Each structure stands twice: as C-alpha cells, then as structure tokens.
Short mmCIF file of C-alpha atoms in Angstrom, two decimals:
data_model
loop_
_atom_site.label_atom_id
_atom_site.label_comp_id
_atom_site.label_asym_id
_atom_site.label_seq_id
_atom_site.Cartn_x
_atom_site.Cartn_y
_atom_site.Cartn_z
CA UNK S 1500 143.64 102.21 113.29
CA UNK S 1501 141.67 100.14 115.75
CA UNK S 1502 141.98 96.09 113.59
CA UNK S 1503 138.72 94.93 115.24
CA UNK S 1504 136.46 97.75 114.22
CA UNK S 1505 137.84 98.19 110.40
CA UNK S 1506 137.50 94.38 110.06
CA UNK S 1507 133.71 94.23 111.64
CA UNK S 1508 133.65 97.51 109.36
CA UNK S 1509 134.80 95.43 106.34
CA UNK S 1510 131.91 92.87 107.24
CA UNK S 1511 129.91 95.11 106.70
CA UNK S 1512 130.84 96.86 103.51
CA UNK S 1513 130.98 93.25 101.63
CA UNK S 1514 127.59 92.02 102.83
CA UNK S 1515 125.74 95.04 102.25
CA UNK S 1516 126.93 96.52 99.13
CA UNK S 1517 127.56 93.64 96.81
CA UNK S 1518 123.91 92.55 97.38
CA UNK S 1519 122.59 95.04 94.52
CA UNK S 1520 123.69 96.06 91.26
CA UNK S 1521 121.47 98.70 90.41
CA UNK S 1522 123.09 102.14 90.21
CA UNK S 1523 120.75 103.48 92.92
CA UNK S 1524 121.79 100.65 95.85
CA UNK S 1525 123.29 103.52 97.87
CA UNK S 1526 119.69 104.92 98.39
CA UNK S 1527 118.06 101.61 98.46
CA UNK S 1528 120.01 100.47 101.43
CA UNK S 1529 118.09 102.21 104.36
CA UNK S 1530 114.73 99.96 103.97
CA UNK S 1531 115.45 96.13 103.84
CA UNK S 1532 114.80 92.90 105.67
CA UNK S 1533 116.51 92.79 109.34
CA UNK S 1534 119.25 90.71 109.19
CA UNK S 1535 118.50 86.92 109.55
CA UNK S 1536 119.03 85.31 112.41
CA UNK S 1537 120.98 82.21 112.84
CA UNK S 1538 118.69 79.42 112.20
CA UNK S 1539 118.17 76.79 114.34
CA UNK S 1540 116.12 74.39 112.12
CA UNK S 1541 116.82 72.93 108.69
CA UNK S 1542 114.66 75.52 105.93
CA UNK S 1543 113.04 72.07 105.45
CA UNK S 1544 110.30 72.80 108.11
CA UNK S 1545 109.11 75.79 106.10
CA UNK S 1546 106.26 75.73 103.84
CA UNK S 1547 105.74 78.77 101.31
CA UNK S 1548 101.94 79.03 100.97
CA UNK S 1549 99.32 81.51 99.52
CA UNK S 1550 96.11 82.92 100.82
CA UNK S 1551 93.15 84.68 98.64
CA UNK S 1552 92.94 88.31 98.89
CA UNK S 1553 90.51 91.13 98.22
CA UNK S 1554 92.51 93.90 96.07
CA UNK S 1555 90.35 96.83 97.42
CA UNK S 1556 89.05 95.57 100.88
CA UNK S 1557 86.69 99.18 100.49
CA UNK S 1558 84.62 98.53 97.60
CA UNK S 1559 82.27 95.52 97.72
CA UNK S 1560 81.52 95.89 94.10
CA UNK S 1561 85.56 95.30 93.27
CA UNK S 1562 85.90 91.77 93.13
CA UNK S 1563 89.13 91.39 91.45
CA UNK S 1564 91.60 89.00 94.01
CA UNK S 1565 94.95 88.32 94.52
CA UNK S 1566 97.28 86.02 95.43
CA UNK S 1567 99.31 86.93 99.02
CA UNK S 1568 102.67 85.08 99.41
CA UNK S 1569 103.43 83.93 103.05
CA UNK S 1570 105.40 81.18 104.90
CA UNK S 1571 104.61 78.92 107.95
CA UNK S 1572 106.28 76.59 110.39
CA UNK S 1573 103.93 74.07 111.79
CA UNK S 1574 107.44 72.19 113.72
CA UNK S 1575 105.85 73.35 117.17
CA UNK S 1576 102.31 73.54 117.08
CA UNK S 1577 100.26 71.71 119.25
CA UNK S 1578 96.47 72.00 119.00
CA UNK S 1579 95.31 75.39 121.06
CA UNK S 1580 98.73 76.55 121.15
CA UNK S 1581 99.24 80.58 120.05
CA UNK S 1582 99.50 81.71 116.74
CA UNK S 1583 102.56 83.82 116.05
CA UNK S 1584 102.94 86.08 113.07
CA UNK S 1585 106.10 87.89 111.77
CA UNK S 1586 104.80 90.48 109.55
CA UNK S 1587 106.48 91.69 106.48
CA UNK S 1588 107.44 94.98 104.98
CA UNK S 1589 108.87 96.72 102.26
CA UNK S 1590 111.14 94.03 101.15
CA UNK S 1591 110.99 90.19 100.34
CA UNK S 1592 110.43 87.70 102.87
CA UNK S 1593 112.84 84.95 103.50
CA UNK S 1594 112.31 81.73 105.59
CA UNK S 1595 115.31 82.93 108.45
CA UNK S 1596 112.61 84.91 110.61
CA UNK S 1597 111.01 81.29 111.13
CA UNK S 1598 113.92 79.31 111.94
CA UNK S 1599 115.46 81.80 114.42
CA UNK S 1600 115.17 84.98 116.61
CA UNK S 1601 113.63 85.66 120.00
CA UNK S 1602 109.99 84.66 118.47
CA UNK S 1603 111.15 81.73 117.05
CA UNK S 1604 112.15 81.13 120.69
CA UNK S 1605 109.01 82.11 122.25
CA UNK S 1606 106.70 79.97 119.60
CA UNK S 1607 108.88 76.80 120.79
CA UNK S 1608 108.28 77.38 124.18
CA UNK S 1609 104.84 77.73 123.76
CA UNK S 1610 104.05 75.62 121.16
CA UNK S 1611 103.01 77.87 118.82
CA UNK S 1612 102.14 77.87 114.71
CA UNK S 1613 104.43 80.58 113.47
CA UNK S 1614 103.31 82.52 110.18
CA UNK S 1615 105.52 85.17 108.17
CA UNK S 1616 103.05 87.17 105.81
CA UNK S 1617 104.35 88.88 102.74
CA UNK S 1618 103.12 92.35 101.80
CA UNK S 1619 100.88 93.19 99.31
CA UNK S 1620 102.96 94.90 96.37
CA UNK S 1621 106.67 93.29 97.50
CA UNK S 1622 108.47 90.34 97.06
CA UNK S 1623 106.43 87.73 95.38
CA UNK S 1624 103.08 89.66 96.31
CA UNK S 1625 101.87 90.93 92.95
CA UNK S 1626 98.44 92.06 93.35
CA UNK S 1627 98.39 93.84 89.63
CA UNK S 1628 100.07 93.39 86.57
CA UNK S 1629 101.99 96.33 86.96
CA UNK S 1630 102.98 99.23 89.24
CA UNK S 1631 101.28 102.34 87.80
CA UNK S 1632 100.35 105.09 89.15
CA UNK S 1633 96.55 104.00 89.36
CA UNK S 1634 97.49 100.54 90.28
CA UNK S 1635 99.99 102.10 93.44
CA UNK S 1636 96.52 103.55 94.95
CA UNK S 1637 95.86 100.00 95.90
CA UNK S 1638 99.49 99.81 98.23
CA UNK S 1639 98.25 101.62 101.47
CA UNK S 1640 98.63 100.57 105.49
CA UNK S 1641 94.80 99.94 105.55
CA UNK S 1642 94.52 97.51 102.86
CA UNK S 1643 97.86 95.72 104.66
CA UNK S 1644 95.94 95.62 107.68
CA UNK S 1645 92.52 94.49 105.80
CA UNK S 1646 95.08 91.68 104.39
CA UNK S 1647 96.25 90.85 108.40
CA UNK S 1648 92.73 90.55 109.61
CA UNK S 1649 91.75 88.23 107.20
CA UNK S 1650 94.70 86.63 107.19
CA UNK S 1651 94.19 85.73 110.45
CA UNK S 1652 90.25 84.93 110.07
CA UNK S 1653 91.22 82.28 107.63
CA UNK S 1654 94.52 80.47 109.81
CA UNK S 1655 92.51 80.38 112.73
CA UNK S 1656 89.37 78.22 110.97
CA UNK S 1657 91.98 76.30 109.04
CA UNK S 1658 94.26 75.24 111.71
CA UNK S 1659 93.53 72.44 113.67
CA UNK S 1660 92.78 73.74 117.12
CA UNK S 1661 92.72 77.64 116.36
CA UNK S 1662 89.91 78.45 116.47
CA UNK S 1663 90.09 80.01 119.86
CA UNK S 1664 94.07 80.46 119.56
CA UNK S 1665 95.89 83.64 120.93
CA UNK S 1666 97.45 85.89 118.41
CA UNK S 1667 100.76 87.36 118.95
CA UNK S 1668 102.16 89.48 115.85
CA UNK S 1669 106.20 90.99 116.07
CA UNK S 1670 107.60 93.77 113.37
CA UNK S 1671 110.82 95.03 113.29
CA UNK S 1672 110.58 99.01 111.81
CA UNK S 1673 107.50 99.47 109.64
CA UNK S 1674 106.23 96.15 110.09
CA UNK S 1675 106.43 97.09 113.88
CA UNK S 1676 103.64 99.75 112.69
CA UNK S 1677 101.39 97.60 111.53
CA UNK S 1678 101.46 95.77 114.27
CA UNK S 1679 100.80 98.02 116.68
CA UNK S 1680 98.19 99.64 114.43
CA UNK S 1681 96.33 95.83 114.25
CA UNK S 1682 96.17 95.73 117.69
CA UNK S 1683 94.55 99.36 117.63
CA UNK S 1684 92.33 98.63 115.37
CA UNK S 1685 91.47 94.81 115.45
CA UNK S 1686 91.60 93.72 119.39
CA UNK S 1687 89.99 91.07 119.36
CA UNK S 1688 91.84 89.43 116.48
CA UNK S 1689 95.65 90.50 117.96
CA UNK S 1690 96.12 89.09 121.91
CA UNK S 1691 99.07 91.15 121.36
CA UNK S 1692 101.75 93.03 119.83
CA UNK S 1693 105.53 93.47 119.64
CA UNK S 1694 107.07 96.44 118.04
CA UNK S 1695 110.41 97.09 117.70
CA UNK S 1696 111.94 100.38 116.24
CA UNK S 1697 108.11 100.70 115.08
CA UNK S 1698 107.27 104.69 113.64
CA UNK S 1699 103.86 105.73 114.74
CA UNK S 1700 104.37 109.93 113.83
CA UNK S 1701 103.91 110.44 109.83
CA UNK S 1702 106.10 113.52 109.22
CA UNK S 1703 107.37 115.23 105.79
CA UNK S 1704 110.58 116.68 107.15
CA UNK S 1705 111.77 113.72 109.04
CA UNK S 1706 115.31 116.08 110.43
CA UNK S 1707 115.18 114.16 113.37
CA UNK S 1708 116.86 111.18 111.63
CA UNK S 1709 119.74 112.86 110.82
CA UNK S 1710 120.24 114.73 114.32
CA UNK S 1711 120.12 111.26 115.90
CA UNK S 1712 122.44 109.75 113.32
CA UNK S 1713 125.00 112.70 114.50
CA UNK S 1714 124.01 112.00 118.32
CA UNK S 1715 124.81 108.35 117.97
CA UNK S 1716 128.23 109.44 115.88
CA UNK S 1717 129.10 111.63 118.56
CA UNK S 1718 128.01 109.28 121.68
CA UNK S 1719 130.07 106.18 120.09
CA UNK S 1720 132.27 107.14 117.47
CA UNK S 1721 133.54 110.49 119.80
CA UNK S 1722 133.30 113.98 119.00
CA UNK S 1723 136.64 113.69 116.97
CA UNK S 1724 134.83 112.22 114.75
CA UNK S 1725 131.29 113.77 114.91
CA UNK S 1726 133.65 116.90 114.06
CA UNK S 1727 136.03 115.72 111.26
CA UNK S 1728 132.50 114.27 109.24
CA UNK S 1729 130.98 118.56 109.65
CA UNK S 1730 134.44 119.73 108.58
CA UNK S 1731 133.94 117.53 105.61
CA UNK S 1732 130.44 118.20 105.05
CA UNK S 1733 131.16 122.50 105.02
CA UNK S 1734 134.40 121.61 102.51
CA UNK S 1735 131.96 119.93 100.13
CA UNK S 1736 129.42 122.68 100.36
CA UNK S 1737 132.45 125.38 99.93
CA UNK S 1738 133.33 123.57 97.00
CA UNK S 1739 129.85 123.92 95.20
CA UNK S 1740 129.92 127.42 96.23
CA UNK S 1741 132.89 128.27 94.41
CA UNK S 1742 132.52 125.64 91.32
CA UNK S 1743 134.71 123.49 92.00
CA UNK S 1744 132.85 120.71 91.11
CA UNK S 1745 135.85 118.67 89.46
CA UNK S 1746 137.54 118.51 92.77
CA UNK S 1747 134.73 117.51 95.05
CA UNK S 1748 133.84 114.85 92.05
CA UNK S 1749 136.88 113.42 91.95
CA UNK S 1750 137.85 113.61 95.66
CA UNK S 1751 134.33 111.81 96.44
CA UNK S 1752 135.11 108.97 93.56
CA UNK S 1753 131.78 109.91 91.07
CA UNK S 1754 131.13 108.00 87.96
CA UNK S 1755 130.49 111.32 85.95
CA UNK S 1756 131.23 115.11 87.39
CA UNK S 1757 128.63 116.72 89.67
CA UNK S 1758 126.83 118.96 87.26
CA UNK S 1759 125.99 122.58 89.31
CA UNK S 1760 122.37 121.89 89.01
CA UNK S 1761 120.24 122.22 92.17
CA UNK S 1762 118.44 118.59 92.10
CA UNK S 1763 121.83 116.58 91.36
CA UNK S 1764 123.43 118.68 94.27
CA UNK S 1765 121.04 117.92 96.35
CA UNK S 1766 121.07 114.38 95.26
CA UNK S 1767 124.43 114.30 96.26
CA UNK S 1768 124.74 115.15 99.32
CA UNK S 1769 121.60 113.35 100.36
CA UNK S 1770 123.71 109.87 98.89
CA UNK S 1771 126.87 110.74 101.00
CA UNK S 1772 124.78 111.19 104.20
CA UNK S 1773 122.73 108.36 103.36
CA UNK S 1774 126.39 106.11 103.50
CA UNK S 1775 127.16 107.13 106.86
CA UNK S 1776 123.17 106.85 107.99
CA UNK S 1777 124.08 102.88 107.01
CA UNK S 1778 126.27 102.51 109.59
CA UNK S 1779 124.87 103.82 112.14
CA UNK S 1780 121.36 102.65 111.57
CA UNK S 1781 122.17 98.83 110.96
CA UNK S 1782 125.05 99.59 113.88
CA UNK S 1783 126.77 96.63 115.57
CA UNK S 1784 129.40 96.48 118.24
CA UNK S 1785 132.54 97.94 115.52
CA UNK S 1786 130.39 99.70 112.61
CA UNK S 1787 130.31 103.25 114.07
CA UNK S 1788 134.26 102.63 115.76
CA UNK S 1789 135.77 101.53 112.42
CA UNK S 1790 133.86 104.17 110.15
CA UNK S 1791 135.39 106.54 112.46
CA UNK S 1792 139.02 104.92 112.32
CA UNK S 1793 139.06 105.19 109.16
CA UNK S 1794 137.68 109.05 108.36
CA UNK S 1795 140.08 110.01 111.56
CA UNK S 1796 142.80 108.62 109.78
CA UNK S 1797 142.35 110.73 106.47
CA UNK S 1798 144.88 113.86 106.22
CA UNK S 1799 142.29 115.94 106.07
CA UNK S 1800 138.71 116.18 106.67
CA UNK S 1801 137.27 115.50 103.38
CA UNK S 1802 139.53 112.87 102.57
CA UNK S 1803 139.01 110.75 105.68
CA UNK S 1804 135.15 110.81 104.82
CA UNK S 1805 135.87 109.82 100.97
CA UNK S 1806 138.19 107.18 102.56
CA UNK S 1807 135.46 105.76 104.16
CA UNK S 1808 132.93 106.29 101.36
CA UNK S 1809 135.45 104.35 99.21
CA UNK S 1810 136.12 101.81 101.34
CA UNK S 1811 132.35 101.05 102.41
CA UNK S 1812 131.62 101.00 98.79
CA UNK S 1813 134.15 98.70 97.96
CA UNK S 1814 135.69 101.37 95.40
CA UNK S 1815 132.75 101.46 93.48
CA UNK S 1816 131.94 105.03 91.75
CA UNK S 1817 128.78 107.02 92.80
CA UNK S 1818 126.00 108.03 90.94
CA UNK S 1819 124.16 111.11 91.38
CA UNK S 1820 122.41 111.88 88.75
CA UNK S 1821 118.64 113.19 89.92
CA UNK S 1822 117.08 112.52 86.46
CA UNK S 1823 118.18 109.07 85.68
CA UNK S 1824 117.03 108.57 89.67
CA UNK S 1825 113.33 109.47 88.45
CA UNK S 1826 113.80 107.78 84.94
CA UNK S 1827 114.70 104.61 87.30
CA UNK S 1828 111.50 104.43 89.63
CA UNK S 1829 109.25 106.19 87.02
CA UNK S 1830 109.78 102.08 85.71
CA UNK S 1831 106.49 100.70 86.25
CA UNK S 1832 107.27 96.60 85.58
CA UNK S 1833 107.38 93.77 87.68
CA UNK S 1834 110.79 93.10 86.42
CA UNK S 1835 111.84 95.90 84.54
CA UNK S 1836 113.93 97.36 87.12
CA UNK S 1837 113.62 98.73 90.78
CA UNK S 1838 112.61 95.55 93.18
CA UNK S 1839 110.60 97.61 96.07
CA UNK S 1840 111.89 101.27 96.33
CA UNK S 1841 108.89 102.42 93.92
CA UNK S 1842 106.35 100.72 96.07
CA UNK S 1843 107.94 102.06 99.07
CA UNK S 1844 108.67 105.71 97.65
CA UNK S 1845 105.10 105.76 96.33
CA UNK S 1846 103.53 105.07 100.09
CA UNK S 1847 106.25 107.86 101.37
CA UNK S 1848 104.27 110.74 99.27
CA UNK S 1849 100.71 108.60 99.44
CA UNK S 1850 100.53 108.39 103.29
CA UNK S 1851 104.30 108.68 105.55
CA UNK S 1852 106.59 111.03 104.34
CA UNK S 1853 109.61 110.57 106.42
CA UNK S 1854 111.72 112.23 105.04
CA UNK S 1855 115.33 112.33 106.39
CA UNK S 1856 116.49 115.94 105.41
CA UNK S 1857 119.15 118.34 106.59
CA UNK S 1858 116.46 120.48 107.87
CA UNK S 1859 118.05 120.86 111.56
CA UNK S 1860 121.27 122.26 112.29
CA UNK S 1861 121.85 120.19 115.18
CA UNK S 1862 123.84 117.58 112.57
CA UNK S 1863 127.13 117.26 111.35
CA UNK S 1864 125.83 116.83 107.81
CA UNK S 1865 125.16 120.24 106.49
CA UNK S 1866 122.15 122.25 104.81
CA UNK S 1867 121.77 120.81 101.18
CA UNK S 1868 119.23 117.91 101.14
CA UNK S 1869 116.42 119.92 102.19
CA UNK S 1870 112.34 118.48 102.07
CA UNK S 1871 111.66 120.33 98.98
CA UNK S 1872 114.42 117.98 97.27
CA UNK S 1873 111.77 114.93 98.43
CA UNK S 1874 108.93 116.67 97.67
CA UNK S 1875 110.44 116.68 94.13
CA UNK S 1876 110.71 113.06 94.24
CA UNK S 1877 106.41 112.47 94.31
CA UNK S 1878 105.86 115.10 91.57
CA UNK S 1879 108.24 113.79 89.03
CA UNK S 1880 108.64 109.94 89.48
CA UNK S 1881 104.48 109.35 89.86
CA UNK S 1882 101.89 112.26 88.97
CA UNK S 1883 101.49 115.85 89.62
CA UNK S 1884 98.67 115.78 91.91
CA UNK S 1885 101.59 114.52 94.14
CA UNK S 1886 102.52 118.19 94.90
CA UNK S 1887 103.57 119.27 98.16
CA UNK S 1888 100.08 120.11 99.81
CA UNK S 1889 98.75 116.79 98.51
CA UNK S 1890 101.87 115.51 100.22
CA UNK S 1891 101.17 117.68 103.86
CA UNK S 1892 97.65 116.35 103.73
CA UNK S 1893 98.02 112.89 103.10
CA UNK S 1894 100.47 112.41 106.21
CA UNK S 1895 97.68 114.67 107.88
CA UNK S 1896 95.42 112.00 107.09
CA UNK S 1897 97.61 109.00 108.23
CA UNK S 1898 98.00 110.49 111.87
CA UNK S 1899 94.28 111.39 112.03
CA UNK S 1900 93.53 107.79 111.26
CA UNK S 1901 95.72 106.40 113.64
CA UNK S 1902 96.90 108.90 116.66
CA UNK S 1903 100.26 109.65 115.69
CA UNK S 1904 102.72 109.07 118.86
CA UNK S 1905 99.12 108.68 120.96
CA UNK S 1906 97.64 105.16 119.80
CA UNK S 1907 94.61 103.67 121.97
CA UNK S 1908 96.03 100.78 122.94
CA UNK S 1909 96.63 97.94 124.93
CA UNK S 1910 98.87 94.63 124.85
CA UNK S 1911 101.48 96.57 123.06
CA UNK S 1912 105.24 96.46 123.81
CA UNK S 1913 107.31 99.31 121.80
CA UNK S 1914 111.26 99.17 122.10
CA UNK S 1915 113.34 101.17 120.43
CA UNK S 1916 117.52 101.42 120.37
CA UNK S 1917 119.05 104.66 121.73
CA UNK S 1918 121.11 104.77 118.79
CA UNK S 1919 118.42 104.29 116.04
CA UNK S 1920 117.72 107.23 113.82
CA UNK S 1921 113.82 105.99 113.66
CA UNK S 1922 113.80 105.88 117.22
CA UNK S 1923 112.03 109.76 117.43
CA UNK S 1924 109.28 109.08 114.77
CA UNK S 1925 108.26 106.18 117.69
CA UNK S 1926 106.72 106.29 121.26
CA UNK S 1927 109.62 107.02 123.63
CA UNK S 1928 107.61 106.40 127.24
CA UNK S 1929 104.79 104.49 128.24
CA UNK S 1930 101.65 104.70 126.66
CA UNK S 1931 99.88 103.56 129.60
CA UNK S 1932 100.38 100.99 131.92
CA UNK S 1933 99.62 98.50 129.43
CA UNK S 1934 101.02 99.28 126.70
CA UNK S 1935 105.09 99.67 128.09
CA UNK S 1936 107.87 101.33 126.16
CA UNK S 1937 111.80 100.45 126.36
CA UNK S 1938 114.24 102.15 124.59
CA UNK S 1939 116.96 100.11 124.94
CA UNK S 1940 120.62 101.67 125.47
CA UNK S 1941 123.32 101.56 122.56
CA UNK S 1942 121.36 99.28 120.64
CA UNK S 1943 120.33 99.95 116.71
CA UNK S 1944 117.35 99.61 114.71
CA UNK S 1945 115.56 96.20 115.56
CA UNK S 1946 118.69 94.69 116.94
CA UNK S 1947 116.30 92.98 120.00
CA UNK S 1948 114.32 90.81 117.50
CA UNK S 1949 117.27 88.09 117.63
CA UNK S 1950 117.62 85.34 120.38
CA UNK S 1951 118.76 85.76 123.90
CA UNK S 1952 122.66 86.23 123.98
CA UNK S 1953 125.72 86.20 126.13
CA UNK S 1954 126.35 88.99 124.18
CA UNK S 1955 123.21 91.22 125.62
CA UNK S 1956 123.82 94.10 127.20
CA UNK S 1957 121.74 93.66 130.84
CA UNK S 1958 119.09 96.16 129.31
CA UNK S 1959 118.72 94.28 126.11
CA UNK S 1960 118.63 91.28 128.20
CA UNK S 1961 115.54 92.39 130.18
CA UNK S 1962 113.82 93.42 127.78
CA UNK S 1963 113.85 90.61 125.81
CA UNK S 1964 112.50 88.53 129.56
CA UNK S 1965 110.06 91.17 129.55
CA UNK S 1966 108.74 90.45 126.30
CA UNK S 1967 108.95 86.75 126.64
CA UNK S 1968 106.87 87.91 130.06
CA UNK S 1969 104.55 90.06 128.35
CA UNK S 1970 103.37 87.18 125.58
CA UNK S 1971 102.56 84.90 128.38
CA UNK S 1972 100.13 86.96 129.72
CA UNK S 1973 98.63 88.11 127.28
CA UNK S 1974 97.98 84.27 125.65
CA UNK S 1975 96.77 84.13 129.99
CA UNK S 1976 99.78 81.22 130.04
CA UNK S 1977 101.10 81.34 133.48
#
C-alpha cells in the first residue's frame, strides 16, 4: 500500500469522524462548514455581533423578530472601501472564514469590511423556540435572501463610509446559491458574486451525484478500483437476495443485524455509499488514492470495501436502523438532539430535493437507495402533506422562481471542481459573457475558496487571478 495516501487517508478519518457522536454522523457528514483555512490573524480581530430580523419578511402584519448571529472583521477597512460578505449555510459559523482564504486575501488588498452572516435556523440563529413542523415553514431560500438584503441595508448606513460601498458576497456549495440568487434578484445591493460548487437545478432524484462520485473514483483512484467497489456493491445486494443478512452484517461491522425490511435495506446501502461519497467529495491530493489502497488490498471485493469502511470509521459499528433515523430528526428541540440535519432535511422536501440515489446505472454503487427511499424521509420525519407530489411541486416551484441552470445574471463567477459530485446540479459553461463559468480540473467541492498556493494546480491558480480580477472590476478598482 501506497504510505502517503493511507496516512493523508488516516487524516482524514480522525478529523472527520470523531467530530460527532450522534449515531447518525455517517449521514450527517455530506453538508458541513468548508474546511477552515489557515488563519492569518489572531481570532482577536473578530467581533460576534447580531442584527434584528423580520421572521416572515411576507407578511407585514407578522411582527414577531429575531435575533441573526453574524461575525465581522473591521482589521482592513478603510472608509469607502468594499464590503465583503461570506455567507453561511447549513451549519455553524466559525471565525476561520475571516481570518483566512482567498477573500480574506482580496478584502486586505482592498481594504475591505469583511462580514460572515449566520443562517436563519442554524448555529446560534434561533428564530423560534423550537423546530416544528409549522415553525420549519419559516426556513426557506427567500426569507435567507430577505435576511441578506437587509442585512446589507443596515451595514452599509452603519458603517462609516458605506454608504455608497461595493458589495462582494462568496459561498462555497449552498451558500454559493444564495449568492448567486442575491445577485439575481437584488442588483443593486450585490456589485457581485462568487460561487463556488454553487447548485442552481432543484432536482428530486439527484443520480447524478453518485455517477460523478464513480467518474471521479474511476479518473483518480483507477478502474481497479472503480471495479473492486461494484464487485462489492453486487456481493452485498446478492447477500440480501438470498438472506444472508448475518454475513453482510457482520462482514460490514453493524451495531445490530440488518433486519430484511425494505427501509433499513435501503438505509443501508445509502450509509455505505454515503462513506465513500466522503472521500471523494471533501477529496484532497491522497483521499481517493489511499481509500483505494486500502479496498485493493482486501482479499476479496467485499472485504477491501469493509476494510476501508472500518478503517475510515475508526472501527466504529454502523447504524442502520430507518426508524430510529426518523425517531432522531422527528426531535423538534433546540438541544434535544440533531444540530442542523432537520433544518436542512426539512428545506430538501420544502424546496431542493437533491437527492443522491442509485437511480443511474452508470455507478459502481448498485440499485438499492432509490428516490422513493427519500421521499419516505419527508412523509415520516415532518407531516404527510410532505408526500411525493407535494415534494415534485415544491422543487417545481424553486426552479420557476429562480431559472434553474438559466439565472439572469450578471457579475457572477461560478467554479466548480471536475471531481465534485455537486458539480452537475451547477452551471457548467458560461452564462453569458458576464457572468463566466470555470470548472476547475481535479479539484473537489469548494477547494478554490482557500488562499493562493504553491500547491495550485495552473488552472486553480488562474482562476483564483481571475476572481481576484473579476472583484476589481466590478468594485470599478483598476
């Protein structure tokens, strides 16, 4: 086995899967922060701050507020200098995003007042005393972007010198929506707009993730291993076929025996694709090469991909059981138990869908985590009006609102990495002439938001100038 891809490998395990401790962290993993940059400042120059906020931005007769967590670094800010803003997602917010990265860079240069804003329903961001089913109808994109606009209303009175202040905004994944969707819809609040690895195209069957997850496997890891995960995938499914559930359970390390029941099967193999979809989403240089090293090195199929389950997990057991899932994110407290993933679950069936199913046979993964297992998901963990028409319509809804893969815009720069499963959900060529697309070869999801590197590949490199480019003149600073 290759030492310098199981040991980046390795890195990887410990720092993602010791973060949680909730028996559901397998499924969590695929929505979180982008990793922090190195910082460059001490966390001392970082103020935590909140802002006022309308809880239905619709309905002038609600006047019930909120409090909106964000952060703010003032260190470079000269009056009239650009206002930059590092929107949030489905996570927590953490001071890193204004102490390092390629903004961070671009805000020194320019002397700009750089904002990170928290959104409404995560981290800190409480907007109702609980997260109900009626209270959830109050988490959508449009009242995030109502919160950006004013957001931005309010920091450009307040701050000395703003008033007539260029806005730049950067989001990495679905924060890379909303900013290209402010820009859309609020032009003459947003100067501009960076989005990297940023989904436009609201889908139900997202089976596009999962072929690019196997395309990526196949273009780095080699078709050795690309073949040795299917070969694993059709003994699994062979083994549910027959019944032999007490061999695949204890070959693939789970805490209890895979029950044959269609939802926990389904669950199942949905968890041991979502493992490998890890790696090759949060991908760098050695992820993909020592997941392979390590499944290649198995004596047979199956057991080189529960090698590398094991060893990813850090020998943890695996929990599959579909009804303690829903009993989990049916939890509708602050504190009481899942930290985002009902939020983020609840705006899946309420307006995006995405999801990543083995609905394409162009992936090494095999046939048993269909849509309808997702659908499932809406109905039982929130309300039955959540069935799967109500599902259809409302990501009929979100692309009618907002133009799918076809936005009207301007001042936008979309990059994506070749090797990122969210990459087809996103623009892919130029919108127009003003609004340029990149997608940036053998890079991962929102790898390009860090600071300019030896380590850049020459494409990563120029896109990063061209960004850096792009911001100037669009703030007219030449």
């Amino acid at each position: 086995m290759k030492t310098s891809g199981i040991l980046c490998f390795l890195l990887l395990s410990i720092g993602v899967f010791q973060v949680k401790s909730n028996p559901f962290s397998i499924f969590e993993r695929l929505h979180h922060e982008p990793p922090l940059p190195e910082p460059k400042l001490d966390t001392k120059v970082v103020n935590t701050r909140w802002i006022e906020q309308k809880l239905d931005h619709f309905d002038d007769s609600n006047t019930v507020t909120f409090q909106m967590r964000y952060m703010e670094n003032a260190e470079f800010y000269q009056e009239g200098g650009p206002i930059f803003i590092f929107v949030g997602g489905e996570y927590t917010i953490q001071e890193g995003w204004l102490l390092g990265g390629h903004m961070f860079d671009m805000a020194r240069e320019l002397n700009g007042y750089i904002f990170y804003t928290e959104h409404r329903f995560y981290g800190e961001t409480r907007p109702t005393p609980d997260l109900s089913f009626e209270n959830l109808q109050y988490l959508t994109v449009d009242q995030a972007l109502e919160d950006m606009a004013h957001f931005i209303r309010v920091k450009k009175q307040e701050i000395p010198g703003a008033s007539s202040s260029g806005v730049i905004l950067v989001g990495g994944s679905y924060p890379g929506t909303i900013a290209t969707w402010m820009r859309q819809r609020y032009p003459e609040l947003v100067n501009g707009a960076w989005s990297s690895s940023g989904p436009l195209l609201a889908k139900t069957d997202f089976y596009e993730y999962i072929e690019t997850v196997g395309q990526s496997l196949r273009l780095v890891g080699g078709e050795a291993c690309y073949n040795r995960i299917y070969g694993a995938f059709a003994e699994m499914e062979r083994l549910v076929e027959v019944g032999d559930f007490e061999t695949l359970s204890q070959t693939l390390n789970l805490c209890n025996t895979l029950p044959n029941n269609q939802l926990d099967i389904w669950y199942f193999f949905n968890t041991l694709t979502n493992i490998m979809s890890w790696v090759v989403q949060d991908n760098w240089p050695g992820y993909i090469e020592g997941a392979c090293d390590i499944i290649m090195a198995g004596e047979t199929d199956i057991d080189g991909y529960a090698d590398f389950v094991s060893f990813y997990l850090l020998g943890s057991c695996i929990n599959v059981n579909f009804d303690l899932f829903v009993q989990f994110y049916s939890e509708t407290s602050w504190t009481g138990g899942p930290e985002y993933m009902r939020q983020w679950l609840f705006q899946t069936c309420n307006e995006f869908g995405w999801y990543q199913t083995s609905g394409s046979d162009n992936q090494p993964f095999g046939s048993s985590f269909p849509v309808e297992f997702m659908l499932q998901w809406c109905h039982d963990i929130y309300d039955e009006s959540f069935n799967p028409d109500a599902v259809h319509q409302n990501i009929n809804v979100t692309n009618q609102n907002n133009n799918g893969l076809n936005p009207i815009i301007t001042n936008v720069y979309s990059t994506h990495g070749q090797l990122d499963p969210w990459r087809p959900m996103g623009v892919q060529t130029d919108v127009n002439s003003f609004a340029p697309t990149v997608v940036i070869p053998m890079a991962s999801h929102c790898a390009d938001l860090y600071s300019i590197s030896d380590d850049d590949s020459p494409e990563m490199l120029a896109s990063k100038l061209r960004i850096a480019s792009l911001v100037r003149q669009w703030l007219m600073i030449f």
